[in-house]
Amino acid sequence: ISFLLACVGGFCDTVTFVAGDSIFSAHVTGNFIVFAAQVISGSNEDSWIKLLTFPVFVTAVMFGGWLAERSPAKYRILLVESILLVVGGAVALILPFLGIMAGMYFVVMVTVFALGLQNTFGRLFAKETFGPTTIMTGNVTQASLDLGYILRKGMYADATSRESFKKLSVTIGGFLAGCLLGALLGKTLGLAAIGIPGLVLLSYICRNAGQ
């Protein structure tokens, strides 16, 4: 689940950036930077829309917390996330036939909401994963500390550091794989690619419905 969720996080973040007006769907605070850069350069009159990702993300987290309180099933949050991604991908497929430009932003915000739920899952059920699955900075920092310790101690490095480094490598590798796939499919399929990780995650949840 750590590799899968990290892959989903990297995939969605990249697809919305590549095909959704340079908007981050997982690392939403990164949108502040893009917004500021576009405002200063005057390159995008719709740059203010990027600020909407923040309240959408906050709403998703609050909803995820409420959902977790009402249901003992841990994966219920991920089930809703997967459904939202599938719906977002389906909407993106029909947008070219409808000719609605604002629809692109709707799909992006649905994706932001879905990734907000994934962040909530990682926070409430931290032991289910090896670490955060949507933002890699903390994981890379800890992996670097572990690697430095292992290099310094060599064969005398304790098993805890080795295991931590191994687990974090899985998460970071999954995120990178998701980014690469997201860049490729986002360029060829556009925002419709969002539905792919949704289907994969939905399949996983269905096989582990009891959790």
Short mmCIF file of N, CA, C and O in Angstrom, two decimals, residues 23-113:
data_model
loop_
_atom_site.label_atom_id
_atom_site.label_comp_id
_atom_site.label_asym_id
_atom_site.label_seq_id
_atom_site.Cartn_x
_atom_site.Cartn_y
_atom_site.Cartn_z
N ILE A 23 -1.03 23.10 -11.93
CA ILE A 23 -1.56 23.05 -10.57
C ILE A 23 -1.14 21.75 -9.90
O ILE A 23 -1.29 20.67 -10.47
N PHE A 24 -0.60 21.85 -8.69
CA PHE A 24 -0.26 20.67 -7.90
C PHE A 24 -1.51 20.18 -7.18
O PHE A 24 -2.20 20.97 -6.54
N SER A 25 -1.78 18.89 -7.25
CA SER A 25 -2.96 18.35 -6.58
C SER A 25 -2.63 17.70 -5.25
O SER A 25 -3.51 17.55 -4.40
N ALA A 26 -1.39 17.32 -5.04
CA ALA A 26 -0.98 16.70 -3.78
C ALA A 26 -0.21 17.70 -2.91
O ALA A 26 -0.52 17.91 -1.75
N HIS A 27 0.79 18.31 -3.49
CA HIS A 27 1.61 19.29 -2.78
C HIS A 27 1.00 20.67 -2.98
O HIS A 27 1.55 21.53 -3.68
N VAL A 28 -0.17 20.91 -2.36
CA VAL A 28 -0.95 22.11 -2.67
C VAL A 28 -0.25 23.41 -2.29
O VAL A 28 -0.49 24.45 -2.92
N THR A 29 0.61 23.38 -1.28
CA THR A 29 1.30 24.62 -0.93
C THR A 29 2.26 25.05 -2.03
O THR A 29 2.63 26.23 -2.11
N GLY A 30 2.64 24.13 -2.89
CA GLY A 30 3.47 24.49 -4.04
C GLY A 30 2.74 25.42 -4.99
O GLY A 30 3.36 26.17 -5.75
N ASN A 31 1.40 25.38 -4.94
CA ASN A 31 0.61 26.27 -5.79
C ASN A 31 0.78 27.73 -5.40
O ASN A 31 0.58 28.63 -6.22
N PHE A 32 1.12 27.99 -4.12
CA PHE A 32 1.38 29.36 -3.70
C PHE A 32 2.56 29.94 -4.49
O PHE A 32 2.55 31.10 -4.90
N ILE A 33 3.57 29.10 -4.68
CA ILE A 33 4.76 29.53 -5.40
C ILE A 33 4.44 29.80 -6.87
O ILE A 33 4.84 30.83 -7.43
N VAL A 34 3.70 28.87 -7.48
CA VAL A 34 3.33 29.04 -8.89
C VAL A 34 2.46 30.28 -9.05
O VAL A 34 2.63 31.06 -10.00
N PHE A 35 1.52 30.47 -8.12
CA PHE A 35 0.64 31.63 -8.15
C PHE A 35 1.45 32.93 -8.09
O PHE A 35 1.26 33.85 -8.90
N ALA A 36 2.36 33.00 -7.13
CA ALA A 36 3.16 34.21 -6.96
C ALA A 36 4.01 34.48 -8.19
O ALA A 36 4.12 35.63 -8.65
N ALA A 37 4.61 33.43 -8.76
CA ALA A 37 5.45 33.59 -9.94
C ALA A 37 4.64 34.10 -11.13
O ALA A 37 5.09 34.97 -11.89
N GLN A 38 3.43 33.56 -11.31
CA GLN A 38 2.60 33.97 -12.43
C GLN A 38 2.06 35.38 -12.26
O GLN A 38 1.92 36.13 -13.23
N VAL A 39 1.75 35.76 -11.02
CA VAL A 39 1.26 37.11 -10.76
C VAL A 39 2.34 38.14 -11.09
O VAL A 39 2.08 39.16 -11.74
N ILE A 40 3.56 37.86 -10.65
CA ILE A 40 4.67 38.79 -10.89
C ILE A 40 4.98 38.91 -12.37
O ILE A 40 5.25 39.99 -12.89
N SER A 41 4.93 37.77 -13.08
CA SER A 41 5.26 37.79 -14.51
C SER A 41 4.09 38.20 -15.38
O SER A 41 4.27 38.56 -16.55
N GLY A 42 2.86 38.15 -14.80
CA GLY A 42 1.68 38.51 -15.56
C GLY A 42 1.39 37.53 -16.68
O GLY A 42 0.75 37.88 -17.68
N SER A 43 1.83 36.28 -16.52
CA SER A 43 1.72 35.29 -17.60
C SER A 43 0.39 34.56 -17.63
O SER A 43 0.07 33.89 -18.60
N ASN A 44 -0.40 34.68 -16.56
CA ASN A 44 -1.65 33.92 -16.52
C ASN A 44 -2.69 34.69 -15.73
O ASN A 44 -2.58 34.86 -14.52
N GLU A 45 -3.72 35.14 -16.43
CA GLU A 45 -4.76 35.93 -15.76
C GLU A 45 -5.66 35.09 -14.87
O GLU A 45 -6.39 35.62 -14.04
N ASP A 46 -5.61 33.75 -15.03
CA ASP A 46 -6.40 32.85 -14.20
C ASP A 46 -5.58 32.26 -13.06
O ASP A 46 -5.97 31.25 -12.47
N SER A 47 -4.44 32.87 -12.75
CA SER A 47 -3.55 32.30 -11.73
C SER A 47 -4.20 32.22 -10.36
O SER A 47 -3.85 31.37 -9.54
N TRP A 48 -5.17 33.10 -10.08
CA TRP A 48 -5.83 33.11 -8.77
C TRP A 48 -6.53 31.79 -8.47
O TRP A 48 -6.73 31.44 -7.30
N ILE A 49 -6.89 31.06 -9.51
CA ILE A 49 -7.58 29.78 -9.31
C ILE A 49 -6.72 28.81 -8.51
O ILE A 49 -7.24 27.95 -7.78
N LYS A 50 -5.42 28.95 -8.63
CA LYS A 50 -4.51 28.05 -7.89
C LYS A 50 -4.70 28.17 -6.39
O LYS A 50 -4.45 27.22 -5.65
N LEU A 51 -5.13 29.35 -5.93
CA LEU A 51 -5.35 29.54 -4.50
C LEU A 51 -6.56 28.75 -4.00
O LEU A 51 -6.68 28.47 -2.81
N LEU A 52 -7.46 28.38 -4.91
CA LEU A 52 -8.64 27.61 -4.52
C LEU A 52 -8.28 26.21 -4.05
O LEU A 52 -9.05 25.57 -3.34
N THR A 53 -7.11 25.74 -4.46
CA THR A 53 -6.71 24.39 -4.05
C THR A 53 -6.57 24.27 -2.54
O THR A 53 -6.79 23.20 -1.98
N PHE A 54 -6.21 25.38 -1.89
CA PHE A 54 -6.01 25.33 -0.44
C PHE A 54 -7.31 25.08 0.32
O PHE A 54 -7.38 24.14 1.12
N PRO A 55 -8.38 25.87 0.11
CA PRO A 55 -9.63 25.57 0.82
C PRO A 55 -10.24 24.23 0.41
O PRO A 55 -10.86 23.57 1.23
N VAL A 56 -10.04 23.83 -0.84
CA VAL A 56 -10.54 22.52 -1.28
C VAL A 56 -9.82 21.41 -0.51
O VAL A 56 -10.44 20.45 -0.03
N PHE A 57 -8.51 21.55 -0.38
CA PHE A 57 -7.70 20.57 0.35
C PHE A 57 -8.12 20.52 1.82
O PHE A 57 -8.29 19.44 2.40
N VAL A 58 -8.28 21.69 2.43
CA VAL A 58 -8.67 21.75 3.85
C VAL A 58 -10.04 21.10 4.06
O VAL A 58 -10.24 20.34 5.02
N THR A 59 -10.96 21.36 3.15
CA THR A 59 -12.29 20.75 3.24
C THR A 59 -12.21 19.24 3.13
O THR A 59 -12.90 18.51 3.84
N ALA A 60 -11.35 18.76 2.24
CA ALA A 60 -11.18 17.31 2.06
C ALA A 60 -10.65 16.66 3.33
O ALA A 60 -11.10 15.58 3.73
N VAL A 61 -9.69 17.32 3.98
CA VAL A 61 -9.11 16.76 5.21
C VAL A 61 -10.16 16.72 6.32
O VAL A 61 -10.27 15.72 7.05
N MET A 62 -10.95 17.77 6.44
CA MET A 62 -12.01 17.78 7.45
C MET A 62 -13.04 16.69 7.17
O MET A 62 -13.51 16.02 8.09
N PHE A 63 -13.38 16.54 5.89
CA PHE A 63 -14.32 15.49 5.51
C PHE A 63 -13.74 14.10 5.81
O PHE A 63 -14.44 13.21 6.31
N GLY A 64 -12.46 13.92 5.53
CA GLY A 64 -11.80 12.64 5.81
C GLY A 64 -11.81 12.32 7.29
O GLY A 64 -12.01 11.17 7.69
N GLY A 65 -11.58 13.35 8.12
CA GLY A 65 -11.62 13.14 9.56
C GLY A 65 -13.00 12.74 10.03
O GLY A 65 -13.16 11.85 10.88
N TRP A 66 -14.02 13.39 9.47
CA TRP A 66 -15.41 13.05 9.81
C TRP A 66 -15.74 11.63 9.37
O TRP A 66 -16.37 10.87 10.11
N LEU A 67 -15.28 11.26 8.18
CA LEU A 67 -15.55 9.92 7.65
C LEU A 67 -14.88 8.85 8.51
O LEU A 67 -15.47 7.79 8.77
N ALA A 68 -13.67 9.13 8.97
CA ALA A 68 -12.95 8.17 9.82
C ALA A 68 -13.66 7.97 11.15
O ALA A 68 -13.64 6.87 11.72
N GLU A 69 -14.28 9.02 11.67
CA GLU A 69 -15.01 8.91 12.94
C GLU A 69 -16.27 8.07 12.80
O GLU A 69 -16.67 7.37 13.73
N ARG A 70 -16.88 8.12 11.62
CA ARG A 70 -18.15 7.42 11.40
C ARG A 70 -17.99 5.97 10.97
O ARG A 70 -18.93 5.19 11.08
N SER A 71 -16.82 5.62 10.48
CA SER A 71 -16.62 4.26 9.96
C SER A 71 -15.36 3.64 10.54
O SER A 71 -14.29 4.27 10.51
N PRO A 72 -15.43 2.43 11.06
CA PRO A 72 -14.24 1.77 11.59
C PRO A 72 -13.33 1.22 10.50
O PRO A 72 -12.19 0.85 10.76
N ALA A 73 -13.82 1.17 9.26
CA ALA A 73 -13.02 0.65 8.15
C ALA A 73 -11.99 1.69 7.72
O ALA A 73 -12.35 2.76 7.22
N LYS A 74 -10.71 1.37 7.91
CA LYS A 74 -9.65 2.33 7.62
C LYS A 74 -9.62 2.72 6.14
O LYS A 74 -9.36 3.87 5.79
N TYR A 75 -9.89 1.75 5.28
CA TYR A 75 -9.74 2.00 3.85
C TYR A 75 -10.96 2.70 3.24
O TYR A 75 -11.00 2.91 2.03
N ARG A 76 -11.95 3.05 4.06
CA ARG A 76 -13.11 3.76 3.53
C ARG A 76 -12.69 5.09 2.91
O ARG A 76 -13.23 5.52 1.89
N ILE A 77 -11.73 5.74 3.53
CA ILE A 77 -11.23 7.02 3.00
C ILE A 77 -10.61 6.82 1.63
O ILE A 77 -10.85 7.60 0.70
N LEU A 78 -9.84 5.75 1.49
CA LEU A 78 -9.19 5.48 0.20
C LEU A 78 -10.21 5.06 -0.85
O LEU A 78 -10.01 5.30 -2.04
N LEU A 79 -11.29 4.43 -0.41
CA LEU A 79 -12.35 4.04 -1.34
C LEU A 79 -12.98 5.30 -1.97
O LEU A 79 -13.18 5.36 -3.19
N VAL A 80 -13.27 6.27 -1.13
CA VAL A 80 -13.83 7.53 -1.64
C VAL A 80 -12.84 8.21 -2.56
O VAL A 80 -13.20 8.75 -3.61
N GLU A 81 -11.57 8.18 -2.18
CA GLU A 81 -10.54 8.79 -3.04
C GLU A 81 -10.52 8.14 -4.42
O GLU A 81 -10.49 8.84 -5.45
N SER A 82 -10.53 6.82 -4.45
CA SER A 82 -10.46 6.11 -5.73
C SER A 82 -11.67 6.43 -6.60
O SER A 82 -11.54 6.61 -7.81
N ILE A 83 -12.85 6.50 -5.99
CA ILE A 83 -14.07 6.82 -6.74
C ILE A 83 -13.99 8.23 -7.33
O ILE A 83 -14.35 8.45 -8.49
N LEU A 84 -13.49 9.17 -6.55
CA LEU A 84 -13.35 10.54 -7.02
C LEU A 84 -12.39 10.62 -8.21
O LEU A 84 -12.63 11.35 -9.18
N LEU A 85 -11.30 9.87 -8.15
CA LEU A 85 -10.34 9.89 -9.25
C LEU A 85 -10.93 9.29 -10.52
O LEU A 85 -10.70 9.80 -11.62
N VAL A 86 -11.69 8.22 -10.36
CA VAL A 86 -12.35 7.60 -11.51
C VAL A 86 -13.36 8.57 -12.12
O VAL A 86 -13.43 8.74 -13.35
N VAL A 87 -14.14 9.22 -11.27
CA VAL A 87 -15.13 10.20 -11.75
C VAL A 87 -14.43 11.37 -12.44
O VAL A 87 -14.85 11.82 -13.51
N GLY A 88 -13.34 11.84 -11.84
CA GLY A 88 -12.59 12.94 -12.44
C GLY A 88 -12.06 12.58 -13.81
O GLY A 88 -12.14 13.38 -14.76
N GLY A 89 -11.54 11.36 -13.95
CA GLY A 89 -11.04 10.90 -15.24
C GLY A 89 -12.15 10.80 -16.27
O GLY A 89 -11.97 11.15 -17.44
N ALA A 90 -13.32 10.31 -15.83
CA ALA A 90 -14.46 10.17 -16.74
C ALA A 90 -14.95 11.54 -17.21
O ALA A 90 -15.26 11.72 -18.40
N VAL A 91 -15.02 12.50 -16.30
CA VAL A 91 -15.45 13.85 -16.67
C VAL A 91 -14.46 14.46 -17.67
O VAL A 91 -14.85 15.10 -18.65
N ALA A 92 -13.16 14.24 -17.42
CA ALA A 92 -12.14 14.78 -18.33
C ALA A 92 -12.27 14.19 -19.73
O ALA A 92 -11.96 14.87 -20.71
N LEU A 93 -12.74 12.96 -19.81
CA LEU A 93 -12.90 12.31 -21.13
C LEU A 93 -13.96 12.99 -21.98
O LEU A 93 -13.82 13.09 -23.20
N ILE A 94 -15.02 13.47 -21.34
CA ILE A 94 -16.13 14.04 -22.10
C ILE A 94 -16.03 15.55 -22.27
O ILE A 94 -16.79 16.14 -23.03
N LEU A 95 -15.09 16.17 -21.57
CA LEU A 95 -14.96 17.63 -21.65
C LEU A 95 -14.72 18.15 -23.07
O LEU A 95 -15.30 19.17 -23.46
N PRO A 96 -13.86 17.47 -23.88
CA PRO A 96 -13.64 17.98 -25.24
C PRO A 96 -14.92 18.04 -26.07
O PRO A 96 -15.05 18.89 -26.95
N PHE A 97 -15.86 17.15 -25.79
CA PHE A 97 -17.12 17.13 -26.54
C PHE A 97 -18.08 18.21 -26.05
O PHE A 97 -18.97 18.64 -26.79
N LEU A 98 -17.89 18.65 -24.80
CA LEU A 98 -18.78 19.66 -24.25
C LEU A 98 -18.28 21.08 -24.49
O LEU A 98 -19.04 22.03 -24.50
N GLY A 99 -16.97 21.19 -24.69
CA GLY A 99 -16.39 22.50 -24.95
C GLY A 99 -16.44 23.44 -23.75
O GLY A 99 -16.55 24.65 -23.91
N ILE A 100 -16.37 22.90 -22.54
CA ILE A 100 -16.43 23.72 -21.33
C ILE A 100 -15.03 23.86 -20.75
O ILE A 100 -14.46 22.92 -20.20
N MET A 101 -14.45 25.04 -20.88
CA MET A 101 -13.09 25.27 -20.42
C MET A 101 -12.98 25.16 -18.89
O MET A 101 -12.00 24.66 -18.36
N ALA A 102 -14.03 25.65 -18.19
CA ALA A 102 -13.99 25.61 -16.73
C ALA A 102 -13.99 24.17 -16.22
O ALA A 102 -13.62 23.93 -15.07
N GLY A 103 -14.39 23.24 -17.05
CA GLY A 103 -14.42 21.83 -16.64
C GLY A 103 -13.05 21.32 -16.26
O GLY A 103 -12.92 20.43 -15.42
N MET A 104 -12.00 21.86 -16.89
CA MET A 104 -10.64 21.44 -16.56
C MET A 104 -10.35 21.72 -15.09
O MET A 104 -9.79 20.86 -14.39
N TYR A 105 -10.74 22.89 -14.63
CA TYR A 105 -10.48 23.24 -13.24
C TYR A 105 -11.34 22.41 -12.29
O TYR A 105 -10.92 22.11 -11.16
N PHE A 106 -12.52 22.03 -12.73
CA PHE A 106 -13.36 21.16 -11.91
C PHE A 106 -12.67 19.82 -11.68
O PHE A 106 -12.62 19.32 -10.55
N VAL A 107 -12.12 19.24 -12.75
CA VAL A 107 -11.42 17.96 -12.63
C VAL A 107 -10.21 18.10 -11.72
O VAL A 107 -9.93 17.23 -10.88
N VAL A 108 -9.49 19.20 -11.86
CA VAL A 108 -8.31 19.42 -11.02
C VAL A 108 -8.70 19.52 -9.55
O VAL A 108 -8.05 18.92 -8.68
N MET A 109 -9.78 20.25 -9.25
CA MET A 109 -10.20 20.40 -7.86
C MET A 109 -10.72 19.08 -7.28
O MET A 109 -10.54 18.81 -6.09
N VAL A 110 -11.36 18.26 -8.11
CA VAL A 110 -11.78 16.93 -7.66
C VAL A 110 -10.55 16.11 -7.28
O VAL A 110 -10.54 15.39 -6.27
N THR A 111 -9.50 16.24 -8.09
CA THR A 111 -8.25 15.52 -7.81
C THR A 111 -7.60 16.04 -6.53
O THR A 111 -7.09 15.25 -5.72
N VAL A 112 -7.62 17.34 -6.33
CA VAL A 112 -7.09 17.93 -5.10
C VAL A 112 -7.84 17.38 -3.89
O VAL A 112 -7.23 17.02 -2.87
N PHE A 113 -9.16 17.31 -4.00
CA PHE A 113 -9.98 16.78 -2.90
C PHE A 113 -9.61 15.33 -2.62
O PHE A 113 -9.46 14.92 -1.46
#
